[in-house]
Tab-separated table of C-alpha atoms in Angstrom:
chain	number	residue	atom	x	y	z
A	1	UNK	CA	95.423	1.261	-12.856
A	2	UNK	CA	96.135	4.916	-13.935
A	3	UNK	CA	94.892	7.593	-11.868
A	4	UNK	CA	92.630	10.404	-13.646
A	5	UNK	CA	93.900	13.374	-14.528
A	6	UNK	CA	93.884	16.254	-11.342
A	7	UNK	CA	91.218	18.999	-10.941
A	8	UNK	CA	92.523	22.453	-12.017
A	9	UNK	CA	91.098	25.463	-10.722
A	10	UNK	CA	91.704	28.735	-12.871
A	11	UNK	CA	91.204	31.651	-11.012
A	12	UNK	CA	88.407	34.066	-12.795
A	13	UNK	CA	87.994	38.319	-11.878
A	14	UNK	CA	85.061	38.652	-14.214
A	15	UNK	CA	84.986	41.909	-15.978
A	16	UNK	CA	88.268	42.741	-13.997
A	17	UNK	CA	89.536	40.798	-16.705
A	18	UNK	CA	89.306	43.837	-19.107
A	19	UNK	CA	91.889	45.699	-16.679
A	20	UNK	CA	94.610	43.016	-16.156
A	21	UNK	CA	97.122	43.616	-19.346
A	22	UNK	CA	99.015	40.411	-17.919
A	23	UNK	CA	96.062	38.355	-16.214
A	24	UNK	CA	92.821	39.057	-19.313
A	25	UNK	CA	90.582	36.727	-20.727
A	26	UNK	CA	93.432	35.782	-23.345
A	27	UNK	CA	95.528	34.546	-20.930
A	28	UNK	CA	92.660	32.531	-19.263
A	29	UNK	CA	92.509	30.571	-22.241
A	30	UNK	CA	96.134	30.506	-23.341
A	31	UNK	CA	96.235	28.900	-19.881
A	32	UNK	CA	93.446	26.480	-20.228
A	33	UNK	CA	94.871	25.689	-24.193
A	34	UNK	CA	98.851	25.160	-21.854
A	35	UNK	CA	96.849	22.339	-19.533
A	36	UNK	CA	95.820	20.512	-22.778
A	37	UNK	CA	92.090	21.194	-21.946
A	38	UNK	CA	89.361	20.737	-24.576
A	39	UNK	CA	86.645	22.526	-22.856
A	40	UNK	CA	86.335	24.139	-19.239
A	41	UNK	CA	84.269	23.470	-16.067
A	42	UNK	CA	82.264	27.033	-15.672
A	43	UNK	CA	82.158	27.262	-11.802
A	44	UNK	CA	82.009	31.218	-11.709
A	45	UNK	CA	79.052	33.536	-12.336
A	46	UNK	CA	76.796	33.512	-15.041
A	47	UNK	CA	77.251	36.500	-16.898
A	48	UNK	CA	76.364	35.839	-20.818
A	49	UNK	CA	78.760	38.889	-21.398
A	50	UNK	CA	82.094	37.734	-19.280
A	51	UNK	CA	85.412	38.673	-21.719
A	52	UNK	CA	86.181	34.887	-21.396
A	53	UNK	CA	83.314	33.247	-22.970
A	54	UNK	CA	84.332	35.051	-26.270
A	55	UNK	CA	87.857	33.750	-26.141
A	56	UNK	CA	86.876	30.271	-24.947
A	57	UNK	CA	84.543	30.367	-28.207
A	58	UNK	CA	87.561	31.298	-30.153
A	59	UNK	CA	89.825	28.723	-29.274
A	60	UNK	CA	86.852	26.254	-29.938
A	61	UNK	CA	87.223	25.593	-25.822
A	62	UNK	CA	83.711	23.572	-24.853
A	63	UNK	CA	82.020	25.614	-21.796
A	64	UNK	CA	79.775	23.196	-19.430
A	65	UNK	CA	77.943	25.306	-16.985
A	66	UNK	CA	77.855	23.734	-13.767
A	67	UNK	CA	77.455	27.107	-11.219
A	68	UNK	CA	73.882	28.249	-10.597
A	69	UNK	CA	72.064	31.839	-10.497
A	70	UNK	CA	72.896	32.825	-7.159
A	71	UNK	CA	71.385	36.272	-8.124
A	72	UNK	CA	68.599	35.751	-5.396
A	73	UNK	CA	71.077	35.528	-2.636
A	74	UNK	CA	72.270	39.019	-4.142
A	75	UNK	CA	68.858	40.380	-3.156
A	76	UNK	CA	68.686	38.940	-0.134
A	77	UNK	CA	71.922	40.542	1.015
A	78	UNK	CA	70.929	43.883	-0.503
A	79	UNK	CA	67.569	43.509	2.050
A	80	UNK	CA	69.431	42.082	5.209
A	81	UNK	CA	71.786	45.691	4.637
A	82	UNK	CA	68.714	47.533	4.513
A	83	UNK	CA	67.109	46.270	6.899
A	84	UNK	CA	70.243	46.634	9.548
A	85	UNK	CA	71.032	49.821	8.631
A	86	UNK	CA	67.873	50.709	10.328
A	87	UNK	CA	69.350	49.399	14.026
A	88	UNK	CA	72.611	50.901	15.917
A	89	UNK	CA	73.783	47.002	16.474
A	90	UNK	CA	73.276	46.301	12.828
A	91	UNK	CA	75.199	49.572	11.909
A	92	UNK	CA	77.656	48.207	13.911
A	93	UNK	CA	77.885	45.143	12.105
A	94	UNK	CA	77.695	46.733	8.644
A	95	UNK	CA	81.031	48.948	9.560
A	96	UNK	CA	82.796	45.760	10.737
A	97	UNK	CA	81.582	44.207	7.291
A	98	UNK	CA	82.532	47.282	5.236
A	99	UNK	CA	86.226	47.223	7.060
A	100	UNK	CA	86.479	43.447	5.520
A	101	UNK	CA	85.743	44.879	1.878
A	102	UNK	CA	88.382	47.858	2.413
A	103	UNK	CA	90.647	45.433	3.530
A	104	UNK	CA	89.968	42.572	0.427
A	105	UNK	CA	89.715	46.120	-1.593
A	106	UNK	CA	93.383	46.561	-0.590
A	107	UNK	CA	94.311	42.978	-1.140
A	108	UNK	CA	93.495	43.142	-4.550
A	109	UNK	CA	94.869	46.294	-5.427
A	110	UNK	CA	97.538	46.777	-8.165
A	111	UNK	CA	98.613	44.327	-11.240
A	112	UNK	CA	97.163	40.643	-11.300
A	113	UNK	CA	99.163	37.641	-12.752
A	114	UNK	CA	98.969	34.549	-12.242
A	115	UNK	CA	101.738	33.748	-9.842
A	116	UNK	CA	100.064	37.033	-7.498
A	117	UNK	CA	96.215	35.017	-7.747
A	118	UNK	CA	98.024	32.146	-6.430
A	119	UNK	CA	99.861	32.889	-3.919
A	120	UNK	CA	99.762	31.637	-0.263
A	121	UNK	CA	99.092	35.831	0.764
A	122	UNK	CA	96.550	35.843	-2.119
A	123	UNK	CA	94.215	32.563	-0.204
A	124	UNK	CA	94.811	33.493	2.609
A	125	UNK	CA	93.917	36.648	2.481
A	126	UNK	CA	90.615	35.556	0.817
A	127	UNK	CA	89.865	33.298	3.452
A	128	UNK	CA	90.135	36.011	6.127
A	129	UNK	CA	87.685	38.387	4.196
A	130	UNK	CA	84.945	35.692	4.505
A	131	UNK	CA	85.628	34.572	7.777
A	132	UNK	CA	85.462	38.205	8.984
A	133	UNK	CA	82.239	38.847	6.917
A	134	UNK	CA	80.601	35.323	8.598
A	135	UNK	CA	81.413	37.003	11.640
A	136	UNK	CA	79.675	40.304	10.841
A	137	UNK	CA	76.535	39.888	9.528
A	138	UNK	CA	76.685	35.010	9.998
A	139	UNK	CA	76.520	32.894	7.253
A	140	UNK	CA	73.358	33.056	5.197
A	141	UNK	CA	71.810	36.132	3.750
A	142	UNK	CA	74.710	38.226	5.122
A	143	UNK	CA	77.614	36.390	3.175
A	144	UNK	CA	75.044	35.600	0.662
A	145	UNK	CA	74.858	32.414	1.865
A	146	UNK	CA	79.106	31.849	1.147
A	147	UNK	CA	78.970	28.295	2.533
A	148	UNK	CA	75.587	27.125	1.056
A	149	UNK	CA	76.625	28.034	-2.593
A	150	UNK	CA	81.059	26.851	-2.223
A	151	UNK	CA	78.615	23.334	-1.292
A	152	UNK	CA	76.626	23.512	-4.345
A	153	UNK	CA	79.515	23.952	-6.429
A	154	UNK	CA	81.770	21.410	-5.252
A	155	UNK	CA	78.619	18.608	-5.683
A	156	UNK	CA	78.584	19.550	-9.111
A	157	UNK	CA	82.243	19.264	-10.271
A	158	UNK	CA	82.636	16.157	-7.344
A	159	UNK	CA	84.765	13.254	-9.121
A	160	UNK	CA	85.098	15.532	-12.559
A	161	UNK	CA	88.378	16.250	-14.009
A	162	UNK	CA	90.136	18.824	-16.186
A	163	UNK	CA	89.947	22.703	-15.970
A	164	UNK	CA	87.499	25.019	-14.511
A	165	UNK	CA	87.232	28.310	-14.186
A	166	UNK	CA	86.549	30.100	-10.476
A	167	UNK	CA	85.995	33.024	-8.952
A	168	UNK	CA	88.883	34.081	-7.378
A	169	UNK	CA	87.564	34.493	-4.184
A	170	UNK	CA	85.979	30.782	-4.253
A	171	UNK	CA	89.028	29.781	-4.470
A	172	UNK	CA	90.303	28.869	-0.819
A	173	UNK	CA	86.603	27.298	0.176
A	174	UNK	CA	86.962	24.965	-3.120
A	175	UNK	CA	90.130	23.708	-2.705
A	176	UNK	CA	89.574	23.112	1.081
A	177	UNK	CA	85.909	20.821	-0.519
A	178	UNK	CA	88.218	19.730	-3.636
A	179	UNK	CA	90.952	17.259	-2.352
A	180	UNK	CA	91.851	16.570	-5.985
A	181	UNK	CA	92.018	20.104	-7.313
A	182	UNK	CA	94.841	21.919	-7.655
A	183	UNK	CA	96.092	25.691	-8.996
A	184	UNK	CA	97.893	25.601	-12.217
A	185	UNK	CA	101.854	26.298	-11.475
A	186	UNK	CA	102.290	29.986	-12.340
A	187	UNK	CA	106.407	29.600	-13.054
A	188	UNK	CA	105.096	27.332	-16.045
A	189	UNK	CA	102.200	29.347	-17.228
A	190	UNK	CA	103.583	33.111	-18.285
A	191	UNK	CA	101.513	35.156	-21.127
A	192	UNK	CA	102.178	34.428	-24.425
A	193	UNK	CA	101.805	37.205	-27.487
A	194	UNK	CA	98.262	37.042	-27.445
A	195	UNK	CA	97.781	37.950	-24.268
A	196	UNK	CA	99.538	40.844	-25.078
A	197	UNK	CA	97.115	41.480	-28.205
A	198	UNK	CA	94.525	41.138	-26.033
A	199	UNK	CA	95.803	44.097	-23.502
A	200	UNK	CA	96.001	46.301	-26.052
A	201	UNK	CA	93.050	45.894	-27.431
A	202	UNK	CA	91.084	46.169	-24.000
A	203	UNK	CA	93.306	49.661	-23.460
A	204	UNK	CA	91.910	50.848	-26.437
A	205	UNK	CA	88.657	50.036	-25.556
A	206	UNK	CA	88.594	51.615	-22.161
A	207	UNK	CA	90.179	55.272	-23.205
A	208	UNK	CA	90.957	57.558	-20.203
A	209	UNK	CA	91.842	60.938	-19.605
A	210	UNK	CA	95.243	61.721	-20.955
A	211	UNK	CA	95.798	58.908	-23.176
A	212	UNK	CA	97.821	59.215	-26.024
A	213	UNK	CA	95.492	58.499	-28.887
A	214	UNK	CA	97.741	59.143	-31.722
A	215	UNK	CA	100.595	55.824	-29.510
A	216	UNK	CA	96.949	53.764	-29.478
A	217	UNK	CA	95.547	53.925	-33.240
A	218	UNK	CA	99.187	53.474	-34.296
A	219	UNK	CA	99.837	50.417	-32.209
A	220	UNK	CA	96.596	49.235	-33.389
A	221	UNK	CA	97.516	49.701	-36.718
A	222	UNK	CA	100.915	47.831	-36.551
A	223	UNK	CA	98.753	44.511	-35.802
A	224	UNK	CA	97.082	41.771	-38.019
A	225	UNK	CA	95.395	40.309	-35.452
A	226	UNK	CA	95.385	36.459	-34.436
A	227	UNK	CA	92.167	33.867	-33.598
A	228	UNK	CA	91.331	34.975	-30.522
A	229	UNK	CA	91.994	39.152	-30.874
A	230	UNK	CA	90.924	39.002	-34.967
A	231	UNK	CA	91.555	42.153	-36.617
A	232	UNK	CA	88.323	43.094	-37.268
A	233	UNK	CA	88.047	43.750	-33.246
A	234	UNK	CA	91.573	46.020	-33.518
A	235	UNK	CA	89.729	47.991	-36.200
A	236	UNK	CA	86.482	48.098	-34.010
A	237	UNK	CA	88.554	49.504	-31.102
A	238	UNK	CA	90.761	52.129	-33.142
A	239	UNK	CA	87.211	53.289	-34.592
A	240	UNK	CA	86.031	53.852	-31.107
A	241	UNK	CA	89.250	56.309	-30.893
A	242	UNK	CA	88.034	57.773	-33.922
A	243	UNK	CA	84.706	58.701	-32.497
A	244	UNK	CA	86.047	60.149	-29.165
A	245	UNK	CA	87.305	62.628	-31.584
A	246	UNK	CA	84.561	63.441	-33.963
A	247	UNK	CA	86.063	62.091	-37.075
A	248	UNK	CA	83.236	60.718	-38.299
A	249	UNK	CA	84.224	59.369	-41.653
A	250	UNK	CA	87.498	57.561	-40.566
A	251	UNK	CA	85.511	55.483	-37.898
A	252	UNK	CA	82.924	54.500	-40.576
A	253	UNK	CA	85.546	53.340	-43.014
A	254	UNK	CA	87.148	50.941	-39.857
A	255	UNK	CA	83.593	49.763	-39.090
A	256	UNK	CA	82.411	49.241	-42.307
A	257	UNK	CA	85.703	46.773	-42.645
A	258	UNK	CA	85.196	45.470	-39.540
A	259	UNK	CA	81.778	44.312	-40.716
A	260	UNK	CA	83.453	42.679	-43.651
A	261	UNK	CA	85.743	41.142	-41.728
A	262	UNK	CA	83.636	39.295	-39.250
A	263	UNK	CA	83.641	35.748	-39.416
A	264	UNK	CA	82.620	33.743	-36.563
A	265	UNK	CA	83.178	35.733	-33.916
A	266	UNK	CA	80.450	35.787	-30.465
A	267	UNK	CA	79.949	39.129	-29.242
A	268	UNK	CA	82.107	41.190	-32.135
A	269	UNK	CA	79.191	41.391	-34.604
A	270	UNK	CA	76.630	43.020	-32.383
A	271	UNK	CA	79.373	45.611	-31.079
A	272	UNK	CA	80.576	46.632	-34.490
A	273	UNK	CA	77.148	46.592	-36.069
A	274	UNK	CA	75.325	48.918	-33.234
A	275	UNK	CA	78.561	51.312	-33.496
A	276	UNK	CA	78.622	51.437	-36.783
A	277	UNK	CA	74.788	52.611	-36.726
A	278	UNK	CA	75.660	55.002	-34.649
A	279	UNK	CA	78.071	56.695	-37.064
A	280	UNK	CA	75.551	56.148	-39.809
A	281	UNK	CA	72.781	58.236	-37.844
A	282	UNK	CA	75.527	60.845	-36.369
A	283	UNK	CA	76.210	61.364	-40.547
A	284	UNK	CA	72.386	61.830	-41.099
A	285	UNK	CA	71.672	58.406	-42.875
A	286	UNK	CA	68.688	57.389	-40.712
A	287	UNK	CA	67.606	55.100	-42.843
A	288	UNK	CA	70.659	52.764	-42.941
A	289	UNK	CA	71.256	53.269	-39.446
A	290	UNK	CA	68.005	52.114	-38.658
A	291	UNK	CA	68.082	48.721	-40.578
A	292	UNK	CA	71.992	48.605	-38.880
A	293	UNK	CA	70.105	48.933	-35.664
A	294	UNK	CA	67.653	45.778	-36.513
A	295	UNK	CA	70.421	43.291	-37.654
A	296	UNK	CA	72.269	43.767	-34.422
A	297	UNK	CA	68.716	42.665	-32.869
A	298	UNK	CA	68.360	39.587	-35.253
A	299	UNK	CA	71.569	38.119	-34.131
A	300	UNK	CA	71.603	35.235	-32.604
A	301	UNK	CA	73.470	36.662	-30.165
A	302	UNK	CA	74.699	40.258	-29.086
A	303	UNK	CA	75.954	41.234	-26.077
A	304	UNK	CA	73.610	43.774	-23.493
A	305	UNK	CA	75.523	46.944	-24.635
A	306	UNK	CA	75.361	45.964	-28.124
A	307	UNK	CA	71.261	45.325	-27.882
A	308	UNK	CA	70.592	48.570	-25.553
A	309	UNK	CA	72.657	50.684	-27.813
A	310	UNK	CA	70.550	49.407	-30.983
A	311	UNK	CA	67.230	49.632	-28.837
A	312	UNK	CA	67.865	52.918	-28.344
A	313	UNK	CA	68.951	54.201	-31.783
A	314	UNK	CA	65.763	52.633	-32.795
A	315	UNK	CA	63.747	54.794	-30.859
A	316	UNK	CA	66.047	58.079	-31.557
A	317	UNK	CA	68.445	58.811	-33.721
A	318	UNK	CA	72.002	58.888	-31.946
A	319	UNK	CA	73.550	62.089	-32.349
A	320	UNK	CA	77.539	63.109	-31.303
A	321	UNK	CA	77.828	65.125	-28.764
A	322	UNK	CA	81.608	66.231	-28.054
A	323	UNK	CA	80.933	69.083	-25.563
A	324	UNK	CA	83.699	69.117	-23.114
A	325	UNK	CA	82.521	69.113	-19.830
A	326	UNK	CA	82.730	71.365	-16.962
């Protein structure tokens, strides 16, 4: 009788993802594509807008959600703090918390890959934060109820097999619920080109002080793009360059082919469409800015920053503003 295939746990930052050139939401799926998966196990948060739910979609990866809105438990937390803060012994307790947050702060400092998310330092360190924060403030509102939810979330994937994706710092409390899960082996698992597509494209999208624009839109420019970075979201970024510097008319040109270029993509459409409204009202064409603004609303789906940014050209035309500041 063959035995089923193991549990693998992929370990998810969230929007962290954006900042890891060799650990991104590319290389989440490249991952999940190397372990032969044809859909994954969603045991992390819920956020409609996580980098990895657009690359899953890509590679035509099937997402089950199986982890519940623990946003409650958020709230609770945020009125337990309050609530000490008001007491020298809960102060107390709060600064021995905090000091467990520097300390996981410091933990995850630096470069992610795989081989660092999975190390023995990595879970054990993770373990240590939450036992230190259970001994702070006790399980329940204080660790937002750590124990109640790792429960929850192990019932729902109990006896299931394949991949699913975790937040790293379930990890440790899973695999000690999970006898049958396992990490995926980092030395077979490195980044493959698109992961490096995907880092580019999320450096280009998060400009800093200093940056060499002129290196960026050129490295943009040398690349065609593949299924899971298309080249309509290279254009979309290198537009966004555009704009940081007032040209006006070469970021329309981008995101008008951009727009053409969309196919079937999850949260591109919204983002190019409310940007290029933007650049539509900044040129003084209300009018078509306006109706830009409404089709990013009758999507069928946009992503928050996408919907706010057309809510609020709606209500007043978006104007440039490239005043350095003081």
């Amino acid at each position: 009788m063959s035995r089923p295939a193991p549990l693998i746990l992929i370990p998810d930052l969230g929007d962290l993802l954006r900042l890891q050139p060799q650990y991104n939401a590319v290389t989440v799926t490249e991952l999940a594509l190397h372990l032969g998966a044809s859909g994954v196990l969603w045991l992390s948060g819920p956020d409609p807008d996580h980098p990895a739910r657009d690359t899953f979609a890509a590679a035509r990866l099937e997402v089950v959600e199986l982890a519940p809105d623990w946003a409650w438990a958020e709230a609770e937390h945020a009125e337990l703090s309050g609530f000490m803060q008001q007491y020298p012994q809960g102060q107390a307790r709060l600064r021995q918390a905090g000091q467990a947050e520097r300390e996981l702060e410091a933990l995850l400092h630096g470069g992610m890959t795989l081989e660092r998310l999975t190390s023995p330092e990595m879970l054990s360190g993770l373990a240590a934060y939450h036992a230190a924060l259970a001994e702070a403030l006790e399980e329940g509102p204080g660790t937002r109820w750590q124990v109640r939810r790792l429960d929850t979330l192990a019932a729902a994937v109990e006896g299931r097999t394949g991949v699913a994706l975790v937040a790293l710092d379930d990890l440790p409390g899973l695999l000690e619920r999970l006898p049958q899960a396992s990490l995926p082996d980092a030395a077979h698992c490195a980044p493959g080109e698109s992961s490096r597509l995907r880092a580019l494209a999320d450096r280009a999208l998060l400009l800093q002080g200093g940056d060499d624009l002129s290196a960026l839109l050129a490295a943009l420019e040398r690349e065609t793009g593949d299924r899971l970075t298309p080249k309509a979201e290279l254009q979309y970024a290198a537009a966004g360059i555009h704009l940081a510097v007032g040209d006006l008319p070469s970021a329309r040109s981008l995101l008008e082919a951009a727009a053409h270029g969309l196919k079937n993509e999850r949260s591109l459409p919204g983002l190019v469409l409310a940007r290029l409204g933007q650049v539509r009202d900044a040129q003084g064409e209300r009018d078509l800015a306006t109706r830009t603004y409404r089709a990013v609303l009758a999507l069928n789906f946009a992503p928050k920053v996408a919907r706010e940014a057309a809510q609020v050209g709606l209500a007043e035309a978006f104007t440039l503003d490239l005043t350095p500041a003081r």
